[in-house]
Short mmCIF file of C-alpha atoms in Angstrom, two decimals:
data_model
loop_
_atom_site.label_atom_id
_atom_site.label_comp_id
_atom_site.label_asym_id
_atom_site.label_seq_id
_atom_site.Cartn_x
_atom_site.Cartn_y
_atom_site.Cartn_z
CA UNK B 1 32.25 -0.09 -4.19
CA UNK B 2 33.51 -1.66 -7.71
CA UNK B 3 33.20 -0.11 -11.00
CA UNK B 4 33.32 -1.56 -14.35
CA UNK B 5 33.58 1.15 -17.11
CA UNK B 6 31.06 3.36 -16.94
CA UNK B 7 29.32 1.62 -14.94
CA UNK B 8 28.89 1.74 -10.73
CA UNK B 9 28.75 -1.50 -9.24
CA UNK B 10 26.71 -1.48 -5.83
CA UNK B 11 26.10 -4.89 -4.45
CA UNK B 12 25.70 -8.91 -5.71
CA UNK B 13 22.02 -9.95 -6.15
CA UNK B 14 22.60 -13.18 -6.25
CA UNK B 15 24.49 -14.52 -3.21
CA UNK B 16 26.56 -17.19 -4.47
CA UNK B 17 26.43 -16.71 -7.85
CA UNK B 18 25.47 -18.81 -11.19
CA UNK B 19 27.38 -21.61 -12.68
CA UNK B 20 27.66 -21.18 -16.25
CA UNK B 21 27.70 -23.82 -18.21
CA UNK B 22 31.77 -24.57 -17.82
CA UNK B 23 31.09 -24.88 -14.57
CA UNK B 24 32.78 -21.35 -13.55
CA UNK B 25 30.67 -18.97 -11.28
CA UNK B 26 29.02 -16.04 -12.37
CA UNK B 27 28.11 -12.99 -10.21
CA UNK B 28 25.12 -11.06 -11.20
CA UNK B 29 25.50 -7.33 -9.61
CA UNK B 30 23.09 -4.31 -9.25
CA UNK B 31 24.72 -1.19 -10.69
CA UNK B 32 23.96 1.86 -12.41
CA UNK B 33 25.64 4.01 -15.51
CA UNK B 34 27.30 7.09 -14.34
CA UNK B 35 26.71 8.71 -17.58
CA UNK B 36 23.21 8.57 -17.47
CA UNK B 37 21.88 7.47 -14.27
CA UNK B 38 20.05 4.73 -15.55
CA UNK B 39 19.80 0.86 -13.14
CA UNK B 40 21.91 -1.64 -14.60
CA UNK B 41 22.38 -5.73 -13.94
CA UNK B 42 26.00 -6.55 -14.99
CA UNK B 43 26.74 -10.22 -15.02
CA UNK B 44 30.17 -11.41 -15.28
CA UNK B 45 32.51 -12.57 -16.44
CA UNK B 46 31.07 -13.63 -20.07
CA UNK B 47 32.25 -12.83 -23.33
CA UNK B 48 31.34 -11.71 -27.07
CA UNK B 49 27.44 -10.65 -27.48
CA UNK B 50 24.60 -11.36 -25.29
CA UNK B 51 21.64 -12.33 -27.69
CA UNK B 52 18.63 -10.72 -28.72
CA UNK B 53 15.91 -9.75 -26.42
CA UNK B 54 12.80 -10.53 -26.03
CA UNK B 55 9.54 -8.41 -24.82
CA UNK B 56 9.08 -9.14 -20.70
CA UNK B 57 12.73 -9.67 -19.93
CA UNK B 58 15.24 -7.17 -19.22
CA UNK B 59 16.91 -5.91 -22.29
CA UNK B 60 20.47 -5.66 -23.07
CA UNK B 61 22.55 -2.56 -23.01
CA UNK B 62 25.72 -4.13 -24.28
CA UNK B 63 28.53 -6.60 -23.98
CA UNK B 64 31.35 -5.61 -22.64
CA UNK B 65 35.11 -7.57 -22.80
CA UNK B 66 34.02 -9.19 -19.91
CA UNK B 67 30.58 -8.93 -19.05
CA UNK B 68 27.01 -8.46 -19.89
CA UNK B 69 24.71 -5.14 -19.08
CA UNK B 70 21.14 -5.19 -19.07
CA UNK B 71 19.00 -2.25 -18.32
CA UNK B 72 16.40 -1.84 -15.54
CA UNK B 73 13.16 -0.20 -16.56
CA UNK B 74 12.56 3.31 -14.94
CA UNK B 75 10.68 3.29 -11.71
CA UNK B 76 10.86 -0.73 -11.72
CA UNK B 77 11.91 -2.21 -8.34
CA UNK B 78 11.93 -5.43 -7.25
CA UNK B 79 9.03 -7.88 -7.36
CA UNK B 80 9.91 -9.28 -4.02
CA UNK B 81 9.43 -5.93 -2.40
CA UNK B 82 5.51 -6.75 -2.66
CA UNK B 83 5.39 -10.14 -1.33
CA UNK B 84 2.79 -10.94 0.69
CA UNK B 85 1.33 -7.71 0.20
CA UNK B 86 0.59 -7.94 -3.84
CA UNK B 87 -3.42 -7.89 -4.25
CA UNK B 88 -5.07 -10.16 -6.63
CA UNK B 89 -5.70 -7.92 -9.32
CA UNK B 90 -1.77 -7.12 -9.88
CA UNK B 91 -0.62 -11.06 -9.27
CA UNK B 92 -2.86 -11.77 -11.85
CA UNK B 93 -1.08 -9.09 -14.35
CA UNK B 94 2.40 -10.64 -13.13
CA UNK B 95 1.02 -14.37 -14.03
CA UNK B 96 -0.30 -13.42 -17.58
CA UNK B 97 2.96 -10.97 -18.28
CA UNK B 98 5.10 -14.16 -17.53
CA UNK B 99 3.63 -16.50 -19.37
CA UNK B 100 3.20 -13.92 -22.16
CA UNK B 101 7.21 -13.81 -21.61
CA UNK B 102 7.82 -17.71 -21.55
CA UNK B 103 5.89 -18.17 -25.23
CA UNK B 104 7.94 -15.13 -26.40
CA UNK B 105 11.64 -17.19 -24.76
CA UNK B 106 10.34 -20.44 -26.42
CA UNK B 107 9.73 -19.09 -30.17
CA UNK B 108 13.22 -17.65 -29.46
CA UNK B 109 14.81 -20.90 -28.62
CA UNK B 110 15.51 -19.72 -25.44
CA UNK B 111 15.26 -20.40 -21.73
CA UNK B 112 16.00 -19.04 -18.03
CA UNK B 113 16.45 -22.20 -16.21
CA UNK B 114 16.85 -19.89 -12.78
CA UNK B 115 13.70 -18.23 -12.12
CA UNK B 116 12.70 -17.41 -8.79
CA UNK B 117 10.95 -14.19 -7.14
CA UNK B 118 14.14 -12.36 -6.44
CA UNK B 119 14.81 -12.30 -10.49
CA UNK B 120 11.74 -10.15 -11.07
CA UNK B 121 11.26 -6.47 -11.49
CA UNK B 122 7.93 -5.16 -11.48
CA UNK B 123 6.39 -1.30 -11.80
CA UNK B 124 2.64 -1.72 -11.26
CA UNK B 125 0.96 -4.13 -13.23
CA UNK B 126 3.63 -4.87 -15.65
CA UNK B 127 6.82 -7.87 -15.17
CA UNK B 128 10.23 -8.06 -16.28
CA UNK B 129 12.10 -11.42 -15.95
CA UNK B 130 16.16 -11.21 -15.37
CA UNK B 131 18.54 -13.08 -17.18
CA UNK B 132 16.87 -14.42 -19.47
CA UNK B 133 19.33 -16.23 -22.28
CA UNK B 134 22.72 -16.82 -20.24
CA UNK B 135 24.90 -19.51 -20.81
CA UNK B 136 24.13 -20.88 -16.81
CA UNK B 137 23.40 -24.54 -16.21
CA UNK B 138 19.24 -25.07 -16.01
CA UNK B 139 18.43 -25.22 -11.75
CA UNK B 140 14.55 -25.90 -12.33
CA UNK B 141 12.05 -26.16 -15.53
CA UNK B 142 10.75 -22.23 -16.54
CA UNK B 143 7.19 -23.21 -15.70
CA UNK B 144 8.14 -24.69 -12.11
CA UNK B 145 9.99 -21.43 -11.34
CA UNK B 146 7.16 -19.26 -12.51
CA UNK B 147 4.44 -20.81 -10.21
CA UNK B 148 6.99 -20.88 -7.47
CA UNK B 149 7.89 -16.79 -7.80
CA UNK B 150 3.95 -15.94 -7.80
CA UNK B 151 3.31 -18.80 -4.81
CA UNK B 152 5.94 -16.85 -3.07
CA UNK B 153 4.85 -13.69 -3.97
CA UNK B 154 1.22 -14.01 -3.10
CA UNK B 155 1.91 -15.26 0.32
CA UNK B 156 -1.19 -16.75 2.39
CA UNK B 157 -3.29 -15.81 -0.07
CA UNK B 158 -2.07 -18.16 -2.50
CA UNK B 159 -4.53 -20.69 -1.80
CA UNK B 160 -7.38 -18.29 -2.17
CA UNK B 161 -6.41 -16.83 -5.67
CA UNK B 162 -9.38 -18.55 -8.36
CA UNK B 163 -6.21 -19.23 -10.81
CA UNK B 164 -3.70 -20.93 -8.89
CA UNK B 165 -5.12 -24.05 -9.18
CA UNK B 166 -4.35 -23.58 -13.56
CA UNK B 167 -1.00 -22.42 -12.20
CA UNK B 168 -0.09 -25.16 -10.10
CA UNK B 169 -1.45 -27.48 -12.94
CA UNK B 170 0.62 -25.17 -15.24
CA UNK B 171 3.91 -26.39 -13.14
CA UNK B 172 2.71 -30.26 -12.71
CA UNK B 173 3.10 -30.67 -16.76
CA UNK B 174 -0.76 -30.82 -16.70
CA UNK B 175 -1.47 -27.85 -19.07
CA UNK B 176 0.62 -26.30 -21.72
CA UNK B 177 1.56 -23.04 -21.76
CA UNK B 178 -1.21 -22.38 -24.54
CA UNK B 179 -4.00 -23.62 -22.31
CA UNK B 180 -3.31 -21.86 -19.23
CA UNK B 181 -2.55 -18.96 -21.38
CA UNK B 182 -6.04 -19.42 -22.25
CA UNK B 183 -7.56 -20.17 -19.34
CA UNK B 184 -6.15 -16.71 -17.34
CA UNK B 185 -6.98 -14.93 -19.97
CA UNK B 186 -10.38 -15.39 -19.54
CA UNK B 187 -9.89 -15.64 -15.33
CA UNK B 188 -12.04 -13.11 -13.06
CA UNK B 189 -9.81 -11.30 -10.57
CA UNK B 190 -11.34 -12.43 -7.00
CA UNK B 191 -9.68 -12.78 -3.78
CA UNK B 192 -10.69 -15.63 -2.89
CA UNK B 193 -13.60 -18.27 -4.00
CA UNK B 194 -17.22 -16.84 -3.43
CA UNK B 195 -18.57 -18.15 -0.38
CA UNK B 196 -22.30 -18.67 -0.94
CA UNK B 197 -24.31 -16.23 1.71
CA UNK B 198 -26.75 -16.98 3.72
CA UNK B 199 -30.08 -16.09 2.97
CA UNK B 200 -31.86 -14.31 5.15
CA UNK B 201 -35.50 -13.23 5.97
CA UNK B 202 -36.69 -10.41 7.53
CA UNK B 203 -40.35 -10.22 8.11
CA UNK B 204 -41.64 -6.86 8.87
CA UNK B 205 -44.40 -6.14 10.93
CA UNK B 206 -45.86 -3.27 11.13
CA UNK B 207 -48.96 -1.82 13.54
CA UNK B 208 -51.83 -1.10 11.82
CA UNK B 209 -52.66 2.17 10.95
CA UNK B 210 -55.60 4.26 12.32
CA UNK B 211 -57.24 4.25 8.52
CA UNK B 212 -57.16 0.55 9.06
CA UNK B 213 -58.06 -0.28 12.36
CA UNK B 214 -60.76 2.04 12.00
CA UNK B 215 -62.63 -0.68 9.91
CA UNK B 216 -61.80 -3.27 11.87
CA UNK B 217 -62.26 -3.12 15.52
CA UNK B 218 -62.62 0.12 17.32
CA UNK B 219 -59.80 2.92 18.58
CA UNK B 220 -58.15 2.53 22.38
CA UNK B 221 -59.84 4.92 24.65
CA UNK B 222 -57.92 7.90 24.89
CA UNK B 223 -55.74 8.50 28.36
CA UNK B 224 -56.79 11.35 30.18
CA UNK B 225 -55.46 14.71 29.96
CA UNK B 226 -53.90 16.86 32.51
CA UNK B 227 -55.64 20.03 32.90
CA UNK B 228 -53.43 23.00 32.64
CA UNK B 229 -53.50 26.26 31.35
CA UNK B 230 -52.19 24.93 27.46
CA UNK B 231 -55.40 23.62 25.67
CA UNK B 232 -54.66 20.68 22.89
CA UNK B 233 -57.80 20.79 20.21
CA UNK B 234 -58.69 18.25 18.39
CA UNK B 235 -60.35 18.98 15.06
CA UNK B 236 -61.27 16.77 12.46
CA UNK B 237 -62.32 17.14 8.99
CA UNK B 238 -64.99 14.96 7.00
CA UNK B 239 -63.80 13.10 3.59
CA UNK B 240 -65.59 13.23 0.51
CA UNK B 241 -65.59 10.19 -1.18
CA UNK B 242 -66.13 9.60 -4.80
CA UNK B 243 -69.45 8.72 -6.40
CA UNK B 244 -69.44 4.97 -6.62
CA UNK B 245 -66.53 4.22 -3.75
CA UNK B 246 -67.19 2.17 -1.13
CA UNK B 247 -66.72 3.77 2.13
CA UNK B 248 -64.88 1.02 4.09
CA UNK B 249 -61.86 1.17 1.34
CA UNK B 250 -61.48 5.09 2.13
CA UNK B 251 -58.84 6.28 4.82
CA UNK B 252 -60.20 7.92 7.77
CA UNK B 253 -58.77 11.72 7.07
CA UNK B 254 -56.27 12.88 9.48
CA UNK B 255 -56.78 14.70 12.40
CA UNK B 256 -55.28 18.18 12.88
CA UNK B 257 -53.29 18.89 16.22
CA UNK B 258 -53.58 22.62 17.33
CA UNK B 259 -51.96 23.70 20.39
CA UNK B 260 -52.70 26.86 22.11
CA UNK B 261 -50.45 27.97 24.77
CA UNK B 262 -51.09 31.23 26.88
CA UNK B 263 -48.27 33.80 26.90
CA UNK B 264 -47.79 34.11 30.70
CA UNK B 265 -46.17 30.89 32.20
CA UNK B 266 -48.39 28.95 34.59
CA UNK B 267 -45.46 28.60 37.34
CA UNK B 268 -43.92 31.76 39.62
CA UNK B 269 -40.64 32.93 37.89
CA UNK B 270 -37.78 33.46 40.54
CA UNK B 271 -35.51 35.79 40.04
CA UNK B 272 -31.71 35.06 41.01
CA UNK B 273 -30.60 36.86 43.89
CA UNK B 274 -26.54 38.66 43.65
CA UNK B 275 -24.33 36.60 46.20
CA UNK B 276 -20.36 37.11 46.62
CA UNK B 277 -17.93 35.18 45.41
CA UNK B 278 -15.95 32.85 47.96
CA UNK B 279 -12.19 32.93 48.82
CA UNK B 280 -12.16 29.71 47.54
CA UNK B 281 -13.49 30.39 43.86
CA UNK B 282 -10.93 33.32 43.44
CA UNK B 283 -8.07 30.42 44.36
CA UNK B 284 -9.51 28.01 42.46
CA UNK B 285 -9.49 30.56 39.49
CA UNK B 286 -5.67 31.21 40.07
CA UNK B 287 -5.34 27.41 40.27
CA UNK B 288 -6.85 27.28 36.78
CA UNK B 289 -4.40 30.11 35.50
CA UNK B 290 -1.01 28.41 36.76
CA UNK B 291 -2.65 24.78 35.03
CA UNK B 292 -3.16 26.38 31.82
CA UNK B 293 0.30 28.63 31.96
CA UNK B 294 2.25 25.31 32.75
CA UNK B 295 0.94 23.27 29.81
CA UNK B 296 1.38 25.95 27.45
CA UNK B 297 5.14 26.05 28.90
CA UNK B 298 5.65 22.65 28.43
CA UNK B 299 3.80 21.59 25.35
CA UNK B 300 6.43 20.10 23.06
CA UNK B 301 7.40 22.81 20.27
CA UNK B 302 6.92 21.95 16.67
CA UNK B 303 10.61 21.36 15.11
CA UNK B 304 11.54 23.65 12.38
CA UNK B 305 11.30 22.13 8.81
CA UNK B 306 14.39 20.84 7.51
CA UNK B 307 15.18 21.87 3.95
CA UNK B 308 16.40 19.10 1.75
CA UNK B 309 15.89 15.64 0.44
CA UNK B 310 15.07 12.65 2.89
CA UNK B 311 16.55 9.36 1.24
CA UNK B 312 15.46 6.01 3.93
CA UNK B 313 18.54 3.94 4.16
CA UNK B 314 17.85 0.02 5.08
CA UNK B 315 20.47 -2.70 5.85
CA UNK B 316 20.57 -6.24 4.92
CA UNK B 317 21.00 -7.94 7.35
CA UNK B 318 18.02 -5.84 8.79
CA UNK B 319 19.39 -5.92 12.56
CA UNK B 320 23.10 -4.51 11.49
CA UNK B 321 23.28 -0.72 13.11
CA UNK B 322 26.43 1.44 11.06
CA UNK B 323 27.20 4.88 10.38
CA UNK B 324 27.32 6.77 7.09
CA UNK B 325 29.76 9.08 5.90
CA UNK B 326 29.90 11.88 3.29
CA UNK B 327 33.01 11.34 0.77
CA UNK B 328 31.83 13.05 -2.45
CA UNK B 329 28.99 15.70 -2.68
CA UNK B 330 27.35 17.51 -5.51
CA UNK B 331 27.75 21.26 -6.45
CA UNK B 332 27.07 23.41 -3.54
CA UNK B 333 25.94 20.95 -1.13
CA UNK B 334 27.03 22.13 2.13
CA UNK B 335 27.80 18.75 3.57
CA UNK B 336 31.18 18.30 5.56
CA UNK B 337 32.71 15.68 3.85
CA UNK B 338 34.36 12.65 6.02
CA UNK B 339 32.27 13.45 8.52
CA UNK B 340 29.58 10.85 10.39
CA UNK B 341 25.97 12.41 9.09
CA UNK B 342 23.86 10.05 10.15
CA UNK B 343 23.50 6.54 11.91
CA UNK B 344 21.52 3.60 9.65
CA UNK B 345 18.96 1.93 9.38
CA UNK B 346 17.09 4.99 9.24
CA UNK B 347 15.96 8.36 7.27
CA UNK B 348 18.68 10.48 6.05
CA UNK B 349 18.69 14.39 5.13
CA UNK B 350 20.85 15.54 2.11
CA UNK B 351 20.98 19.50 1.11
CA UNK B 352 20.82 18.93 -2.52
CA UNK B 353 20.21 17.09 -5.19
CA UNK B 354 22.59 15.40 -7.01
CA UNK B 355 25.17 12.29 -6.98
CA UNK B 356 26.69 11.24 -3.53
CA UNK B 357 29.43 9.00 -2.48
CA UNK B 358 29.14 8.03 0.82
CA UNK B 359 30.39 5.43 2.86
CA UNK B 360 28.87 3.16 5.25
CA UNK B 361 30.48 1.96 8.27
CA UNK B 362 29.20 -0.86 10.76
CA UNK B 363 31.75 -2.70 13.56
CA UNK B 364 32.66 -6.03 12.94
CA UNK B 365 32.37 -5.54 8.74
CA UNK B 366 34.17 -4.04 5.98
CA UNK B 367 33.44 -0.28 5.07
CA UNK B 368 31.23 -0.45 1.99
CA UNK B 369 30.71 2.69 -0.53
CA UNK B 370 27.49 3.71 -1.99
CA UNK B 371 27.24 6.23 -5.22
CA UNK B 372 23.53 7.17 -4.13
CA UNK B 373 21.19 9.37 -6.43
CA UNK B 374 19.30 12.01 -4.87
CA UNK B 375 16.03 12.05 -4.40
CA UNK B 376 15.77 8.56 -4.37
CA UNK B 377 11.99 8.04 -3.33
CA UNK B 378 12.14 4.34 -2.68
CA UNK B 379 15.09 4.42 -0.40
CA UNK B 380 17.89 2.38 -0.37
CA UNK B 381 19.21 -1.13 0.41
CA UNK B 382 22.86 -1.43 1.99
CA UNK B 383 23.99 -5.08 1.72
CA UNK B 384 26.62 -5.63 3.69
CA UNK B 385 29.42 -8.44 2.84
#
């Protein structure tokens, strides 16, 4: 773990580094201010004043004697978090918040010349570009490396998005940054282009009714009926019809069910008779018992609740396995310092809230140290030199 000033320094963003435009290398590196808690980018080294800032990009803390600071918008993570995953509704927010960003970079004579997914931070639908204005030799034109970000941000669905095709015309020089402006402003949010559905025709056919068919032909004899003791009657009731109506347009009035059913039942009612029980339902019954005693015995017990803060640790690489250590822990945690807590990747529990400095351990690699604010709700990424 490296400091600079006030600030923490946890780990390089950008493996490799930027050239500047001397040709020296400079390391961007995600910190964050001890005083205040806040996420910082420090790039370095550079000298004097970073210049002005523009809405969209990250702003600038200060300058120190030997590097730049800009600050990382609460709750914003990083864009690349949601690629593949981003819906159509947000990419389209990202698109028009970065070209929003580029118009603001080009009235201020400036220009990124690095852009790329992992330069973005994001926190719902709104976009923040990094590094916007330093003195690093241009790797690929601004509208190029906006296309690419989204491309690689939407994933698969890329192809299916209505407005990459303005995009990808966007990065081929074939609209300016006015008329793609325009065009996504006006752009529905879809998924993917509307397929046109089939069309379908149901014809529905239904019996005719006894109103009907009695004008027209005649009702099925009736099946005959079982005598029994239940009697069904079958009344009917006569329709008056208007003055002036003609009879065949009237409905036939329903007929009235009534069913009479006599109070003794027509069958001989058996009583049932004692009997003793077997030998082999009383053993079958103490069967049942020792079943249902065993499974209560052995039904896994619910773990007591843990009291604390859970804080997911990941590693980068993603298949390294360490071990994390306690070095520094807040007022009246009760956490053994220099002591193995937990192994990672994996959930972590911490007693209190507070600032941590632990370190992480895996064979083969240096020990790294981590100052770690808990809670931290979206976790943590270790990665390891």
């Amino acid at each position: 773990m490296d400091s600079l000033g006030p600030y923490v320094l946890h780990a390089p963003i950008l493996p490799g580094g930027l050239l500047d435009t001397e040709g020296r290398v400079l390391e961007a590196w995600l910190g964050r201010d001890s005083r205040t808690g806040i996420g910082v980018v420090v790039y370095r080294p550079l000298e004097g004043e970073p210049p002005e800032a523009v809405a969209g990009m990250l702003p600038w803390l200060e300058g120190l004697e030997s590097a730049w600071i800009a600050e990382i918008p609460v709750a914003a993570v990083e864009a690349t978090r949601f690629q593949g995953t981003a819906d159509p509704k947000r990419l389209l927010a990202w698109a028009r918040g970065l070209l929003e960003t580029l118009g603001r970079l080009q009235e201020a004579g400036l220009s990124h010349g690095n852009i790329s997914a992992e330069r973005l931070w994001v926190r719902g639908p709104r976009i923040w570009l990094e590094g916007a204005g330093l003195p690093v030799q241009p790797v690929k034109p601004d509208p190029q490396g906006v296309v690419e970000a989204l491309r690689q941000l939407a994933g698969e669905s890329w192809s299916h998005l209505l407005f990459s095709t303005e995009l990808e015309a966007f990065a081929q020089g074939k609209l300016s940054l006015e008329e793609v402006r325009e065009r996504l402003a006006g752009e529905p949010v879809a998924e993917a282009e509307a397929e046109s559905p089939a069309i379908l025709q149901a014809v529905l056919e239904e019996e005719p009714t006894l109103a009907v068919r009695s004008t027209e032909e005649p009702p099925p004899p009736s099946a005959p009926v079982p005598k029994s003791k239940s009697q069904l009657r079958v009344e009917s009731q006569p329709v008056r019809l208007p003055e002036g109506s003609p009879e065949e347009e009237m409905p036939v009035a329903p007929r009235r069910i009534r069913i009479e059913d006599p109070l003794e039942p027509s069958f001989p009612v058996i009583e049932p008779q004692p009997h003793r029980r077997s030998l082999l339902h009383y053993l079958g019954v103490l069967l049942l018992v020792v079943a249902v005693g065993l499974a209560v015995w052995l039904w896994p017990r619910p773990q007591p609740v843990v009291s604390g803060y859970v804080v997911e640790f990941r590693l980068d690489p993603p298949e390294a396995k360490g071990r994390i250590e306690i070095l520094e822990a807040p007022p009246g945690s009760t956490m053994e310092k220099g002591r193995t807590i937990a192994e990672v990747p994996g959930p972590v529990q911490f007693d209190k809230a507070g600032a941590y400095r632990v370190r992480i351990r895996v064979d083969g690699r240096e020990p790294k140290e981590v100052l770690l604010d808990v809670p931290t709700p979206g976790g943590v990424t270790i990665r390891l030199q």
